[in-house]
C-alpha cells in the first residue's frame, strides 16, 4: 500500500481524536496510538481517550495495547477535527489476554496455565524494586538476608530460590550477575511482571518446577520518551533510574536504561557482643549479653547501563534489537551464614558485560507462523577479598589475629561465562489450533585464580567447571470456543556437568573431579473452563525435572560449597485454581483460590555447616519431599477511588523419605516432619485511596497501606530437642504506608514512604535480622509522546 500525506505548515496541523475500547466496551488506558511511518503519536488516558495533531493527509492509524491484537486502518485527515473510534480484540497468542483486576493485579485470562501478573504502572512512583512488587501475589513470599543488595529468594507455593526461574522478555537470566537480581532492579524497569505457578508453558523452555517469573518491558513504539527518578531514604540509601529512547519514521529505535543503588545498610540489630581484652588480645563470649548494635561493614552499591538499538515494524522483522548491558557492584560482607559471625573488612566486587540479540516476526513466510530468536552472553568477574588480620565484634571493635582472613584467607578472581540461546516458533491454524516449539540452550564455564598462595577451602582453581543444558519442548493447544481450551506438551532435558566434588565427611577438602550426564523426558497438560462470564477453573499437571544450578553444583567460592554430583530433582506437580471476577456498576470483586500438590524426588536441600572455624552453606539430595497447600486471594475496588485486597497462604512441606539411605534398612528420624527453615503460613493485605483532579485537572493523590504477616516456623527439624531449647523464627507483622502526588497526568510525581512503621523485628533467613523502621522519598518525571 502506498501511503501519501501532505506536509503543511505547523499552524495547519489538524486534530485526530477518539476513544479506544475493548470488545466488551470497557475503555483501554495507556494504549499506544500513532500514525505509521511518522512521529505523530500519543497514548490513551484512563478513559481510553486519545488526541494528537498532524497535517492533513492519508495515513495508516496504528493502535496497540498489552493483551490485545494490534489495530491498523487507513484513514484520511481532512478537516479541522477528525474523530475515529477504535475497538481492540483480545490477543489469542500463547500468553493471552491480560485482564486487570484492581490495583495492578491481573490474570492472564485465557491461558490454561495458573498465571497472574503485576501491572507495575501503579507502583512506578514508589521506591519498590521488582521483588517487592511481587509480594501481593498469591503464594508469593520474599525472603531477604538483610538490606539493600542482600541475598534474596522468592518463595512461590513452597518452592524457593533455584526452583523459580527468572526471565526478562522470555530470555533466561541465569548468570546475568548481581545487578540483575530482582531486588536490585527498580520497578520502573518493567511494564508488568508475569508469574507462572508450578506448571510452566513450553514457550519458556524452563526446567523450573516451582514456577517462572517473566519481566516484561515496554515494547510499544513511542516517538520519544524519558522516565527519570531519584529517591533517598534511611541508612543513606540512594536510588536513581533513567530510561529514554526514540523511534523514527524509518523504524530505527534506540533506548537507554540506567539505574543505580547505594546504601550503607547501617541499621540497628539485636545480637550478643563478644568482649575484647586489648591487653592480651583475648575475648570473652557471653551469648546472654544481647545489645542493640549498628551494622558497620555492609555498604552496597551497583550501577547498570543497558543500551538498545534496532529496527521495528519492517516487513522482515517486527523487532530486531541489539542490546548491551554493563553493570558493576561492590558489596561488603557484614555476616556469615549466622548473625553471630561478624566481619569488619571482608567484601567482594565485580562487573558483568552482557551483549544480547532479539528477533521477532509475526506471520513469517506464512500466515500464523510467529518466530522469536534470542541470544545473550554473560561475562561476569567477581573478586572475593578476605585478607584482614583482625577479629571484629558487633561493637565495631577489633583485636589482632596471628593469621590473615576473617573467615578464610582469600584473595581470588572468579570469571563466569554463560551463553543462552532460545528459539520459539508458534504456528496457529485458524483460531482453534496452535503448536509451539521451543528450544533453550545454555552453557556455563567458570575459571579463576588465587592471588595468594593459600585460598578458600571451598574453591579449587586447577580446573574449570562446566555445565551445559538443552531443553526442547513441543506443545499443542486446542481452543474450540471461548468457554474452554486445553494445552498438552512434552519436554526433553539434556545436561552435562563437570567439576570438583568434595568427598570428605564434612564435604570440604579431598576433592576429586567428576562429570555426569542427564537425559530425560517430561510431559504435562493444562486446561481451563469458564462457567458463565465470571467464573474460571484451571487444572494443570506436569511431570517435571529441575537440573541443579551452577551455584548448587559448584558453589560461589566464598560462602557456598558446591556439590558437582548432585542429582536433578524430579517432581509431579498438580495445580487446581478457581477465580471469580465481577463488576457491579462501580464495585469490582475478585476472588481466587488455589490448591497445589508437589511430589519431589531427590529434593535439593540447603544445609549450614561449620568446619575448622569456617561456616558455609552446602547442598545435598535429601530424598522425597511432599508439598500440599492452598492460597486464597480477595480484592475489592470502588470505581477508581478505593481498592483493598489480600492473600492468605498455607503450605505443608514434609519429609517423606522413610529410610536414611537407599541401601539402609534404618528408618529416617525426620520422616513426616515439616521441612526446616521454610515459612508455611503467611499473608498480606493492602489498601489504596485515590483522589483524582485534586487542586487541578490531571492531578492525583494516592494514600496506600500494606501489611505482611508471617507465622513462626522452625529453624531446624521441629521434632528434635526439648521444646524449651528449640529455635524458631518468630511470628512477625509489619506495616508500610505511602503517600504519592501526581501532577499533570503523571508528568511530575513525588512520593513518601515509611516501611516497617511499628519497628518490628523482622527475620527471613536463619538469624539474619532485617532493617527496622525506615523512611524514603522519591521524585519522578515522565515526558514523551
XYZ file of C-alpha atoms in Angstrom:
785
model
C 0.000 0.000 0.000
C 1.313 3.457 -0.902
C 0.967 5.988 1.878
C 0.567 9.633 0.932
C 0.452 12.556 3.277
C 0.642 16.261 2.648
C 3.170 18.230 4.684
C 1.749 21.623 5.622
C 2.871 24.457 7.812
C 2.963 23.891 11.568
C -0.047 26.178 12.035
C -2.114 23.959 9.694
C -1.877 20.793 11.785
C -5.287 19.235 12.397
C -6.696 17.249 15.317
C -7.309 13.491 15.333
C -9.114 12.200 18.422
C -11.305 9.362 19.580
C -11.642 6.599 22.117
C -10.126 3.104 22.323
C -12.246 0.316 23.816
C -12.156 -3.465 24.038
C -14.793 -5.765 22.581
C -16.600 -5.742 25.948
C -16.950 -1.922 25.644
C -14.528 -1.151 28.505
C -12.009 1.673 27.867
C -8.340 0.771 27.392
C -5.888 3.109 29.077
C -2.211 3.502 28.152
C -2.829 2.188 24.616
C -0.294 3.477 22.085
C -1.822 5.449 19.181
C 0.306 6.662 16.266
C 0.364 7.282 12.529
C 2.598 4.715 10.851
C 5.932 5.931 9.452
C 5.547 9.318 11.177
C 6.435 10.861 14.509
C 2.802 11.699 15.310
C 1.535 9.669 18.257
C 0.194 9.637 21.817
C -1.227 7.319 24.498
C -4.793 6.985 25.778
C -5.852 8.296 29.178
C -7.751 6.417 31.895
C -10.981 6.825 29.871
C -9.412 5.361 26.730
C -9.381 8.762 25.008
C -6.623 9.913 22.677
C -5.826 13.190 20.908
C -2.979 14.029 18.513
C -2.102 16.730 15.976
C -0.984 16.005 12.417
C -1.031 17.684 8.964
C -3.870 16.810 6.552
C -3.251 13.694 4.514
C -3.692 9.943 4.206
C -2.211 7.713 6.915
C -2.313 4.297 8.494
C -3.571 4.561 12.069
C -1.923 2.018 14.399
C -3.224 1.244 17.915
C -1.635 -1.339 20.268
C -2.078 -2.366 23.898
C -0.966 -5.198 26.150
C -3.115 -8.302 25.694
C -4.824 -7.056 22.509
C -4.261 -7.514 18.802
C -2.656 -4.552 17.044
C -5.161 -2.414 15.092
C -4.260 -0.885 11.710
C -6.565 1.058 9.383
C -6.154 3.588 6.574
C -7.612 6.987 7.471
C -7.775 10.460 5.966
C -7.274 13.640 7.972
C -9.021 16.332 6.007
C -10.975 18.674 8.227
C -10.299 20.588 11.406
C -11.395 17.922 13.902
C -11.394 14.227 12.908
C -12.790 11.547 15.225
C -12.094 7.830 14.965
C -13.299 5.159 17.402
C -11.166 2.018 17.793
C -12.157 -1.394 19.122
C -9.327 -3.776 20.029
C -9.766 -7.546 20.019
C -8.179 -9.679 22.773
C -4.952 -11.345 21.673
C -5.063 -15.100 21.087
C -1.325 -15.699 21.384
C 0.202 -18.089 23.918
C 0.316 -15.512 26.707
C -3.224 -14.384 26.052
C -5.444 -11.660 27.336
C -4.235 -9.696 30.336
C -7.196 -8.663 32.461
C -6.618 -6.091 35.209
C -8.487 -6.954 38.397
C -7.680 -3.972 40.625
C -4.636 -2.020 41.684
C -2.324 -3.667 39.194
C -3.067 -7.333 39.907
C -4.051 -9.138 36.719
C -4.923 -12.529 35.274
C -3.615 -13.992 32.057
C -7.238 -14.875 31.474
C -7.429 -17.217 28.509
C -4.241 -19.062 29.407
C -4.833 -22.580 30.759
C -1.798 -22.192 32.997
C -2.054 -20.865 36.534
C -0.663 -17.434 35.790
C -1.037 -13.986 37.315
C 0.599 -10.649 36.624
C 1.507 -7.406 38.343
C 0.931 -4.230 36.357
C 3.785 -2.046 37.601
C 2.312 1.264 36.406
C 0.567 1.675 39.779
C 3.915 1.209 41.571
C 6.294 3.267 39.481
C 6.174 6.264 41.806
C 7.229 4.090 44.761
C 10.766 3.078 45.782
C 9.935 -0.632 45.425
C 12.109 -2.999 43.430
C 10.765 -5.830 41.291
C 10.919 -8.449 44.034
C 8.895 -6.248 46.423
C 6.279 -5.663 43.715
C 5.632 -9.408 43.573
C 4.692 -9.824 47.226
C 0.989 -9.083 46.743
C 0.507 -12.149 44.512
C -0.990 -15.390 45.912
C 1.632 -17.876 47.104
C 4.492 -15.372 46.846
C 6.933 -14.677 49.716
C 10.085 -12.559 49.560
C 12.968 -13.746 51.755
C 15.976 -11.469 52.262
C 19.072 -11.814 54.413
C 19.479 -8.090 55.096
C 19.154 -4.658 53.494
C 19.782 -3.258 50.016
C 21.781 -5.685 47.859
C 21.451 -8.592 50.257
C 20.923 -12.169 49.152
C 17.301 -12.736 48.186
C 14.997 -15.641 47.466
C 11.448 -15.571 46.132
C 9.277 -18.308 47.572
C 6.372 -19.447 45.381
C 3.898 -22.028 46.698
C 6.568 -23.642 48.878
C 9.354 -23.614 46.309
C 12.093 -21.022 46.587
C 15.397 -19.889 45.219
C 16.621 -22.132 42.427
C 13.204 -23.739 41.895
C 11.842 -20.474 40.485
C 13.429 -19.251 37.237
C 13.623 -15.598 36.165
C 13.249 -14.320 32.595
C 13.332 -10.850 31.037
C 11.086 -10.718 27.962
C 11.272 -14.504 27.764
C 15.097 -14.627 27.948
C 16.549 -16.686 30.830
C 18.662 -14.681 33.276
C 20.967 -17.414 34.563
C 24.429 -15.986 35.096
C 23.374 -12.384 34.477
C 25.124 -11.109 37.628
C 24.270 -9.426 40.920
C 22.993 -6.201 39.345
C 20.197 -8.154 37.633
C 18.870 -9.785 40.782
C 15.197 -8.882 41.212
C 15.858 -7.000 44.451
C 18.319 -4.708 42.647
C 16.154 -3.824 39.611
C 13.787 -0.835 40.116
C 10.103 -1.408 39.493
C 10.119 1.206 36.678
C 12.214 -1.210 34.599
C 9.162 -3.401 33.890
C 5.776 -2.748 32.338
C 4.396 -5.828 34.049
C 5.644 -8.990 35.761
C 4.110 -12.326 34.827
C 4.218 -15.241 37.258
C 3.524 -18.830 36.214
C 2.959 -21.032 39.242
C 4.018 -24.659 39.125
C 3.360 -25.921 35.592
C 5.178 -23.713 33.055
C 4.325 -23.171 29.336
C 6.691 -24.730 26.817
C 7.368 -21.245 25.428
C 9.766 -20.581 28.315
C 11.701 -23.825 27.818
C 12.417 -23.903 31.525
C 13.366 -26.698 33.911
C 11.725 -24.825 36.802
C 9.437 -26.982 38.948
C 8.351 -24.138 41.207
C 7.395 -21.604 38.564
C 8.609 -18.831 36.285
C 8.832 -15.062 36.737
C 8.868 -13.186 33.441
C 9.721 -9.466 33.497
C 8.010 -7.780 30.538
C 9.442 -4.452 29.425
C 7.640 -1.778 27.395
C 7.936 -2.521 23.676
C 5.340 -0.039 22.434
C 6.511 2.244 19.687
C 6.911 5.740 21.119
C 8.063 8.829 19.220
C 10.233 9.828 22.160
C 10.097 9.462 25.929
C 12.064 9.972 29.123
C 11.373 8.465 32.543
C 13.704 9.611 35.325
C 13.538 9.295 39.104
C 15.636 9.694 42.236
C 14.939 8.537 45.783
C 16.675 8.997 49.128
C 15.983 7.334 52.436
C 17.131 5.850 55.708
C 20.573 4.271 56.095
C 21.938 6.693 53.486
C 20.073 4.904 50.711
C 20.166 6.449 47.228
C 18.385 5.008 44.184
C 18.126 6.523 40.734
C 16.701 5.450 37.403
C 16.575 6.901 33.904
C 15.048 5.454 30.754
C 14.854 7.343 27.475
C 14.501 6.451 23.816
C 13.121 7.339 20.446
C 11.521 5.717 17.381
C 11.995 7.245 13.922
C 9.847 7.067 10.793
C 12.166 4.534 9.149
C 11.723 2.097 12.069
C 15.052 2.842 13.734
C 14.635 2.608 17.515
C 17.029 3.182 20.375
C 16.641 3.067 24.139
C 18.882 3.629 27.161
C 18.172 2.194 30.617
C 20.355 3.104 33.586
C 19.903 2.605 37.320
C 21.959 2.576 40.496
C 21.507 1.580 44.133
C 23.590 2.695 47.091
C 23.121 2.076 50.808
C 25.267 1.962 53.915
C 22.790 -0.556 55.379
C 23.852 0.692 58.811
C 20.640 -0.202 60.598
C 20.374 -1.473 64.179
C 20.035 -5.146 65.092
C 19.971 -7.132 68.332
C 22.857 -9.509 68.979
C 25.253 -10.538 71.730
C 28.637 -8.787 71.686
C 31.910 -10.582 72.227
C 34.082 -8.604 74.668
C 37.730 -7.961 73.756
C 40.662 -7.598 76.139
C 43.188 -5.409 74.331
C 45.959 -6.035 76.836
C 46.380 -9.663 75.894
C 44.200 -9.786 72.730
C 41.739 -12.311 74.150
C 37.958 -12.392 74.064
C 35.052 -13.434 76.273
C 31.806 -14.760 74.791
C 28.559 -14.250 76.678
C 25.577 -15.080 74.470
C 23.182 -13.714 77.068
C 24.674 -10.237 76.632
C 22.209 -9.067 73.955
C 22.770 -5.476 72.860
C 21.350 -3.109 70.246
C 24.201 -2.626 67.766
C 24.620 -0.956 64.388
C 25.822 -2.742 61.254
C 29.065 -1.187 60.047
C 30.520 -3.279 57.198
C 27.505 -3.641 54.924
C 27.794 -0.954 52.230
C 26.397 -1.988 48.877
C 26.245 -0.221 45.546
C 25.641 -1.248 41.960
C 25.477 0.641 38.694
C 23.913 -0.646 35.474
C 23.597 0.755 31.938
C 21.625 -1.019 29.198
C 21.711 0.200 25.599
C 19.316 -0.995 22.884
C 19.293 -0.204 19.181
C 17.477 -1.822 16.314
C 14.665 -1.842 13.791
C 10.926 -2.231 14.344
C 7.855 -2.611 12.114
C 9.606 -3.885 8.996
C 8.208 -6.491 6.557
C 11.028 -8.875 7.515
C 11.118 -8.086 11.247
C 8.628 -6.780 13.745
C 11.526 -6.248 16.096
C 15.273 -6.707 15.619
C 17.258 -5.334 18.548
C 20.872 -5.482 19.642
C 21.374 -4.843 23.349
C 24.412 -4.489 25.547
C 24.458 -4.140 29.315
C 27.272 -3.251 31.686
C 26.980 -3.486 35.452
C 29.288 -3.103 38.417
C 28.775 -3.957 42.070
C 30.548 -3.598 45.397
C 29.305 -5.489 48.441
C 30.715 -5.520 51.944
C 30.104 -8.770 53.839
C 28.870 -7.987 57.354
C 27.977 -11.510 58.483
C 28.443 -15.111 57.534
C 25.594 -17.593 57.357
C 24.860 -16.946 61.065
C 24.368 -13.460 62.534
C 26.746 -14.070 65.445
C 29.538 -14.267 62.845
C 30.654 -10.687 62.195
C 33.184 -9.352 59.682
C 34.753 -5.903 59.605
C 36.630 -5.809 56.287
C 35.522 -8.777 54.191
C 33.976 -7.761 50.844
C 33.542 -8.638 47.190
C 33.261 -6.639 43.992
C 32.922 -7.302 40.302
C 31.378 -6.425 36.963
C 29.458 -8.048 34.130
C 29.105 -7.404 30.404
C 26.024 -8.822 28.693
C 25.531 -8.385 24.914
C 22.309 -9.834 23.523
C 20.263 -10.113 20.331
C 16.474 -10.258 19.872
C 14.495 -11.037 16.716
C 10.678 -11.297 16.492
C 8.425 -11.709 13.457
C 4.722 -12.484 13.237
C 3.411 -14.294 10.161
C 6.884 -15.203 8.887
C 6.689 -16.678 5.360
C 3.126 -17.833 6.018
C 0.140 -16.558 7.974
C 0.023 -17.833 11.523
C 3.752 -18.576 11.974
C 5.444 -16.411 14.623
C 9.176 -16.692 15.300
C 11.236 -15.422 18.235
C 15.018 -15.847 18.472
C 17.152 -14.525 21.320
C 20.785 -14.941 22.309
C 22.848 -13.466 25.110
C 26.332 -13.861 26.513
C 27.093 -13.119 30.171
C 30.667 -12.394 31.189
C 30.969 -11.906 34.957
C 34.063 -11.272 37.030
C 33.919 -11.382 40.834
C 36.721 -10.683 43.312
C 36.448 -12.125 46.841
C 38.600 -10.270 49.360
C 39.227 -11.611 52.881
C 42.743 -10.578 53.953
C 42.277 -8.672 57.236
C 44.446 -9.735 60.197
C 41.871 -8.654 62.756
C 38.946 -10.174 64.584
C 35.889 -7.876 64.903
C 32.931 -7.857 67.257
C 29.471 -6.320 66.836
C 30.562 -3.120 68.572
C 32.993 -2.498 65.709
C 35.972 -3.144 67.992
C 38.840 -5.353 66.841
C 41.885 -7.252 68.059
C 44.842 -8.564 66.025
C 44.962 -12.114 64.708
C 48.019 -14.255 64.073
C 46.665 -15.328 60.677
C 45.070 -13.430 57.831
C 41.430 -13.756 56.864
C 38.338 -13.103 58.978
C 36.561 -16.219 57.706
C 39.096 -17.855 55.432
C 42.211 -16.177 53.979
C 41.159 -15.348 50.435
C 42.042 -13.029 47.577
C 40.619 -14.524 44.432
C 39.366 -13.673 40.977
C 36.487 -15.702 39.560
C 35.273 -15.487 35.952
C 31.888 -16.903 34.977
C 30.804 -17.035 31.338
C 27.318 -18.069 30.293
C 25.696 -18.476 26.864
C 21.908 -18.571 26.471
C 20.078 -19.031 23.163
C 16.344 -19.511 22.662
C 14.251 -20.348 19.615
C 10.451 -20.246 19.765
C 8.025 -20.923 16.921
C 4.248 -20.601 17.279
C 2.077 -21.846 14.427
C -1.635 -21.015 14.555
C -4.098 -22.930 12.385
C -7.220 -20.845 12.397
C -8.455 -19.846 15.839
C -8.813 -23.369 17.183
C -5.369 -24.987 16.890
C -1.840 -23.832 17.631
C 1.527 -25.519 18.043
C 4.509 -24.141 19.950
C 8.090 -25.377 19.696
C 10.801 -24.031 21.971
C 14.468 -24.855 22.418
C 16.764 -23.333 25.047
C 20.490 -23.977 25.147
C 22.800 -22.681 27.849
C 26.498 -23.211 28.513
C 28.337 -22.191 31.699
C 32.072 -22.121 32.357
C 33.914 -20.921 35.439
C 37.610 -20.208 35.676
C 39.535 -18.378 38.358
C 42.786 -17.805 40.110
C 44.022 -17.129 43.584
C 46.195 -14.061 44.061
C 47.680 -15.515 47.228
C 49.210 -18.918 47.911
C 46.587 -20.013 50.415
C 42.976 -19.626 49.415
C 39.424 -20.734 50.169
C 38.950 -24.345 51.196
C 35.781 -24.236 49.113
C 37.427 -23.485 45.764
C 39.871 -25.354 43.534
C 41.245 -23.257 40.667
C 43.252 -26.006 38.972
C 40.497 -26.931 36.519
C 37.491 -25.053 35.131
C 33.940 -26.074 35.996
C 31.499 -26.683 33.157
C 27.757 -27.017 32.777
C 25.695 -27.352 29.604
C 21.984 -27.973 29.240
C 19.473 -28.103 26.436
C 15.707 -28.166 26.907
C 13.379 -28.729 23.945
C 9.597 -28.636 24.179
C 6.585 -29.043 21.919
C 3.004 -28.153 22.853
C -0.401 -28.317 21.201
C -3.264 -26.043 22.109
C -6.927 -26.670 21.362
C -9.319 -23.722 21.718
C -12.665 -24.722 20.196
C -14.607 -21.934 21.920
C -14.363 -19.053 24.350
C -15.612 -21.408 27.099
C -12.651 -23.786 27.315
C -9.230 -24.599 25.961
C -6.603 -27.262 26.541
C -2.812 -27.456 26.167
C -0.700 -30.635 26.161
C 3.085 -30.646 25.970
C 6.249 -32.692 26.162
C 9.816 -31.694 27.079
C 13.230 -33.237 26.558
C 16.031 -32.428 29.015
C 19.708 -32.964 28.297
C 22.559 -31.770 30.516
C 26.258 -32.286 31.157
C 28.273 -31.010 34.113
C 31.905 -31.377 35.095
C 33.590 -30.108 38.207
C 35.027 -30.804 41.618
C 33.163 -32.680 44.312
C 34.193 -32.761 47.981
C 34.329 -36.383 49.148
C 35.338 -35.980 52.794
C 32.759 -36.447 55.532
C 32.378 -32.712 56.068
C 32.185 -32.025 52.302
C 35.304 -29.845 52.400
C 38.709 -30.879 51.101
C 39.817 -34.179 49.489
C 38.451 -33.008 46.162
C 38.034 -35.226 43.126
C 37.000 -34.459 39.557
C 33.623 -35.810 38.450
C 31.293 -35.450 35.477
C 27.718 -36.507 34.861
C 25.192 -36.611 32.037
C 21.429 -36.289 32.365
C 18.878 -37.185 29.707
C 15.173 -37.309 30.487
C 11.655 -36.635 29.215
C 8.837 -34.709 30.857
C 5.247 -34.044 29.929
C 2.107 -32.334 31.118
C -1.250 -30.804 30.318
C -3.254 -27.747 31.341
C -6.856 -26.798 30.775
C -9.288 -24.018 31.628
C -13.085 -23.834 31.652
C -15.403 -20.842 32.073
C -18.665 -21.139 33.982
C -20.572 -18.199 32.635
C -18.585 -14.999 32.160
C -17.329 -14.608 35.706
C -16.078 -17.976 36.988
C -12.971 -19.659 35.625
C -11.477 -23.043 36.540
C -7.905 -24.111 35.791
C -6.273 -27.528 36.209
C -2.712 -28.458 35.268
C -0.310 -31.369 35.747
C 3.366 -31.787 34.884
C 5.997 -34.458 35.308
C 8.962 -32.143 35.555
C 12.706 -32.197 36.045
C 14.895 -29.488 37.541
C 18.611 -29.685 36.956
C 20.948 -28.305 39.650
C 22.079 -24.730 39.163
C 25.699 -23.730 38.797
C 25.824 -22.484 42.405
C 24.414 -25.748 43.715
C 26.922 -27.696 41.618
C 29.998 -25.525 42.088
C 29.285 -23.093 44.965
C 30.376 -19.467 44.873
C 33.949 -19.908 46.107
C 33.196 -17.974 49.287
C 30.137 -18.715 51.453
C 28.618 -21.585 49.461
C 30.139 -25.040 48.886
C 29.084 -26.811 45.705
C 28.472 -30.487 45.077
C 29.154 -31.399 41.468
C 27.467 -34.813 41.618
C 24.024 -33.553 42.665
C 21.160 -35.386 41.006
C 18.368 -33.433 39.292
C 15.068 -33.042 41.110
C 12.103 -34.935 39.676
C 8.620 -33.800 40.516
C 4.939 -34.481 39.880
C 3.087 -31.154 40.057
C -0.675 -30.598 40.222
C -2.410 -27.198 40.358
C -6.137 -26.541 40.706
C -7.353 -22.956 40.610
C -10.744 -21.217 40.624
C -11.401 -17.482 40.201
C -14.414 -15.181 40.187
C -14.278 -11.728 38.636
C -17.348 -9.453 38.514
C -18.086 -5.780 38.104
C -21.243 -4.443 39.794
C -21.527 -0.903 38.486
C -18.733 0.964 40.263
C -17.978 -2.014 42.502
C -15.434 -4.648 41.461
C -14.933 -8.008 43.175
C -12.247 -10.615 42.542
C -11.920 -13.900 44.446
C -9.360 -16.600 43.742
C -8.448 -19.880 45.406
C -5.792 -22.429 44.523
C -4.742 -25.889 45.675
C -1.272 -27.299 44.982
C 0.392 -30.692 45.274
C 4.074 -31.499 44.662
C 5.798 -34.865 44.994
C 9.525 -34.164 44.616
C 12.227 -36.830 44.476
C 15.940 -36.103 45.025
C 14.919 -32.794 46.583
C 17.941 -30.463 46.725
C 18.223 -29.141 50.277
C 20.498 -26.376 51.507
C 22.257 -27.007 54.832
C 24.598 -24.996 57.038
C 27.846 -26.417 58.363
C 30.895 -25.251 60.290
C 34.290 -26.906 59.749
C 37.583 -25.658 61.180
C 36.034 -22.318 62.103
C 34.595 -21.815 58.605
C 30.789 -21.652 58.295
C 29.255 -22.138 54.892
C 26.179 -23.316 53.032
C 26.107 -26.653 51.249
C 23.674 -28.699 49.172
C 22.545 -32.317 49.206
C 19.911 -34.533 47.620
C 17.560 -35.090 50.522
C 15.214 -37.734 49.131
C 11.446 -37.347 48.744
C 9.550 -34.242 49.841
C 5.795 -33.778 49.601
C 4.152 -30.353 49.366
C 0.458 -29.741 49.934
C -1.061 -26.315 50.261
C -3.602 -23.727 49.318
C -3.865 -19.970 48.903
C -6.808 -17.594 48.824
C -6.918 -14.094 47.323
C -9.653 -11.459 47.637
C -9.776 -7.977 46.116
C -12.458 -5.275 46.079
C -12.477 -1.952 44.267
C -14.828 1.022 44.142
C -14.562 2.940 40.882
C -11.096 4.496 40.722
C -11.278 5.797 44.297
C -10.588 2.854 46.567
C -9.353 -0.723 46.482
C -8.404 -3.278 49.092
C -7.152 -6.823 48.779
C -5.002 -9.527 50.245
C -3.828 -13.118 50.103
C -3.537 -15.931 52.637
C -1.152 -18.823 52.047
C -0.846 -22.125 53.898
C 1.697 -24.806 52.969
C 2.560 -28.211 54.385
C 6.027 -29.272 53.199
C 7.171 -32.543 54.756
C 9.957 -35.078 54.536
C 8.604 -38.316 53.041
C 11.863 -40.285 52.838
C 11.384 -43.327 55.103
C 14.982 -44.619 55.077
C 18.217 -42.795 55.898
C 19.754 -44.150 52.687
C 18.510 -46.216 49.783
C 20.658 -49.163 50.836
C 19.864 -48.791 54.531
C 17.127 -50.523 56.476
C 17.260 -47.872 59.180
C 14.250 -45.592 59.422
C 14.851 -41.880 58.962
C 14.297 -39.867 62.138
C 12.983 -36.926 60.121
C 10.263 -38.856 58.261
C 6.976 -36.970 58.385
C 8.487 -33.803 59.852
C 7.984 -30.343 58.413
C 10.964 -29.190 56.330
C 13.057 -26.767 58.424
C 13.605 -23.081 57.750
C 10.623 -22.814 55.379
C 7.758 -20.381 56.128
C 4.494 -22.284 55.890
C 1.806 -19.720 56.775
C 1.894 -16.098 55.648
C -0.452 -13.386 54.408
C -0.580 -9.815 53.119
C -3.188 -7.059 52.874
C -3.059 -3.722 51.038
C -5.441 -0.793 50.629
C -5.253 2.321 48.472
C -7.255 5.562 48.426
C -7.053 7.775 45.334
C -8.284 11.362 44.853
C -8.465 12.442 41.210
C -8.229 16.008 39.844
C -7.098 17.354 43.212
C -6.458 21.131 43.021
C -6.370 20.870 39.209
C -7.438 18.522 36.429
C -4.915 15.706 35.907
C -3.598 15.727 39.489
C -3.871 12.580 41.610
C -3.241 11.986 45.309
C -2.783 8.373 46.490
C -2.588 7.076 50.057
C -1.516 3.452 50.445
C -1.100 0.933 53.272
C 0.126 -2.630 53.192
C 0.680 -5.241 55.858
C 2.644 -8.517 55.870
C 2.148 -11.388 58.317
C 4.356 -14.432 58.846
C 3.634 -17.253 61.274
C 6.561 -18.588 63.299
C 8.386 -21.550 61.763
C 11.128 -23.959 62.948
C 14.718 -23.204 62.104
C 15.730 -26.869 62.401
C 13.798 -30.165 62.418
C 10.808 -29.413 64.624
C 10.657 -32.765 66.488
C 14.280 -32.755 67.645
C 15.306 -31.397 71.059
C 13.372 -30.118 74.024
C 10.617 -27.560 73.405
C 12.374 -25.041 75.680
C 15.527 -25.066 73.552
C 14.033 -25.210 70.065
C 14.930 -22.309 67.811
C 12.100 -20.790 65.820
C 11.898 -17.800 63.523
C 9.354 -15.671 65.424
C 5.903 -14.573 64.331
C 6.028 -11.232 62.515
C 3.626 -8.489 61.496
C 4.884 -5.414 59.635
C 3.128 -2.351 58.201
C 4.110 0.091 55.451
C 2.415 3.344 54.433
C 2.905 5.556 51.380
C 1.696 8.925 50.100
C 2.037 9.973 46.476
C 1.066 13.054 44.495
C 0.998 13.038 40.698
C 0.766 16.271 38.646
C -0.394 16.776 35.056
C -1.439 13.176 34.349
C 1.751 11.652 35.700
C 4.286 14.069 34.251
C 5.639 15.055 37.673
C 5.396 12.763 40.704
C 6.526 12.878 44.316
C 6.043 10.209 46.966
C 6.930 9.416 50.577
C 7.046 6.022 52.299
C 7.506 4.646 55.782
C 8.394 0.979 55.923
C 8.011 -1.217 58.987
C 6.271 1.663 60.738
C 5.972 -0.255 64.050
C 9.716 -1.065 64.045
C 9.056 -4.810 64.165
C 11.986 -7.225 64.435
C 11.938 -8.944 61.055
C 13.717 -12.143 60.038
C 13.607 -14.206 56.859
C 16.727 -16.354 56.642
C 18.016 -18.055 59.793
C 19.002 -15.483 62.417
C 19.709 -12.648 59.973
C 17.765 -9.563 61.082
C 16.369 -7.096 58.556
C 16.025 -3.330 58.873
C 13.642 -1.656 61.302
C 11.595 1.494 60.677
C 12.769 3.393 57.601
C 11.680 6.485 55.619
C 12.044 7.154 51.895
C 11.160 9.894 49.429
C 11.110 9.809 45.640
C 10.744 12.306 42.797
C 9.904 11.125 39.276
C 9.322 12.900 35.975
C 7.922 11.357 32.792
C 7.991 13.153 29.441
C 7.143 11.882 25.995
C 4.565 11.175 23.377
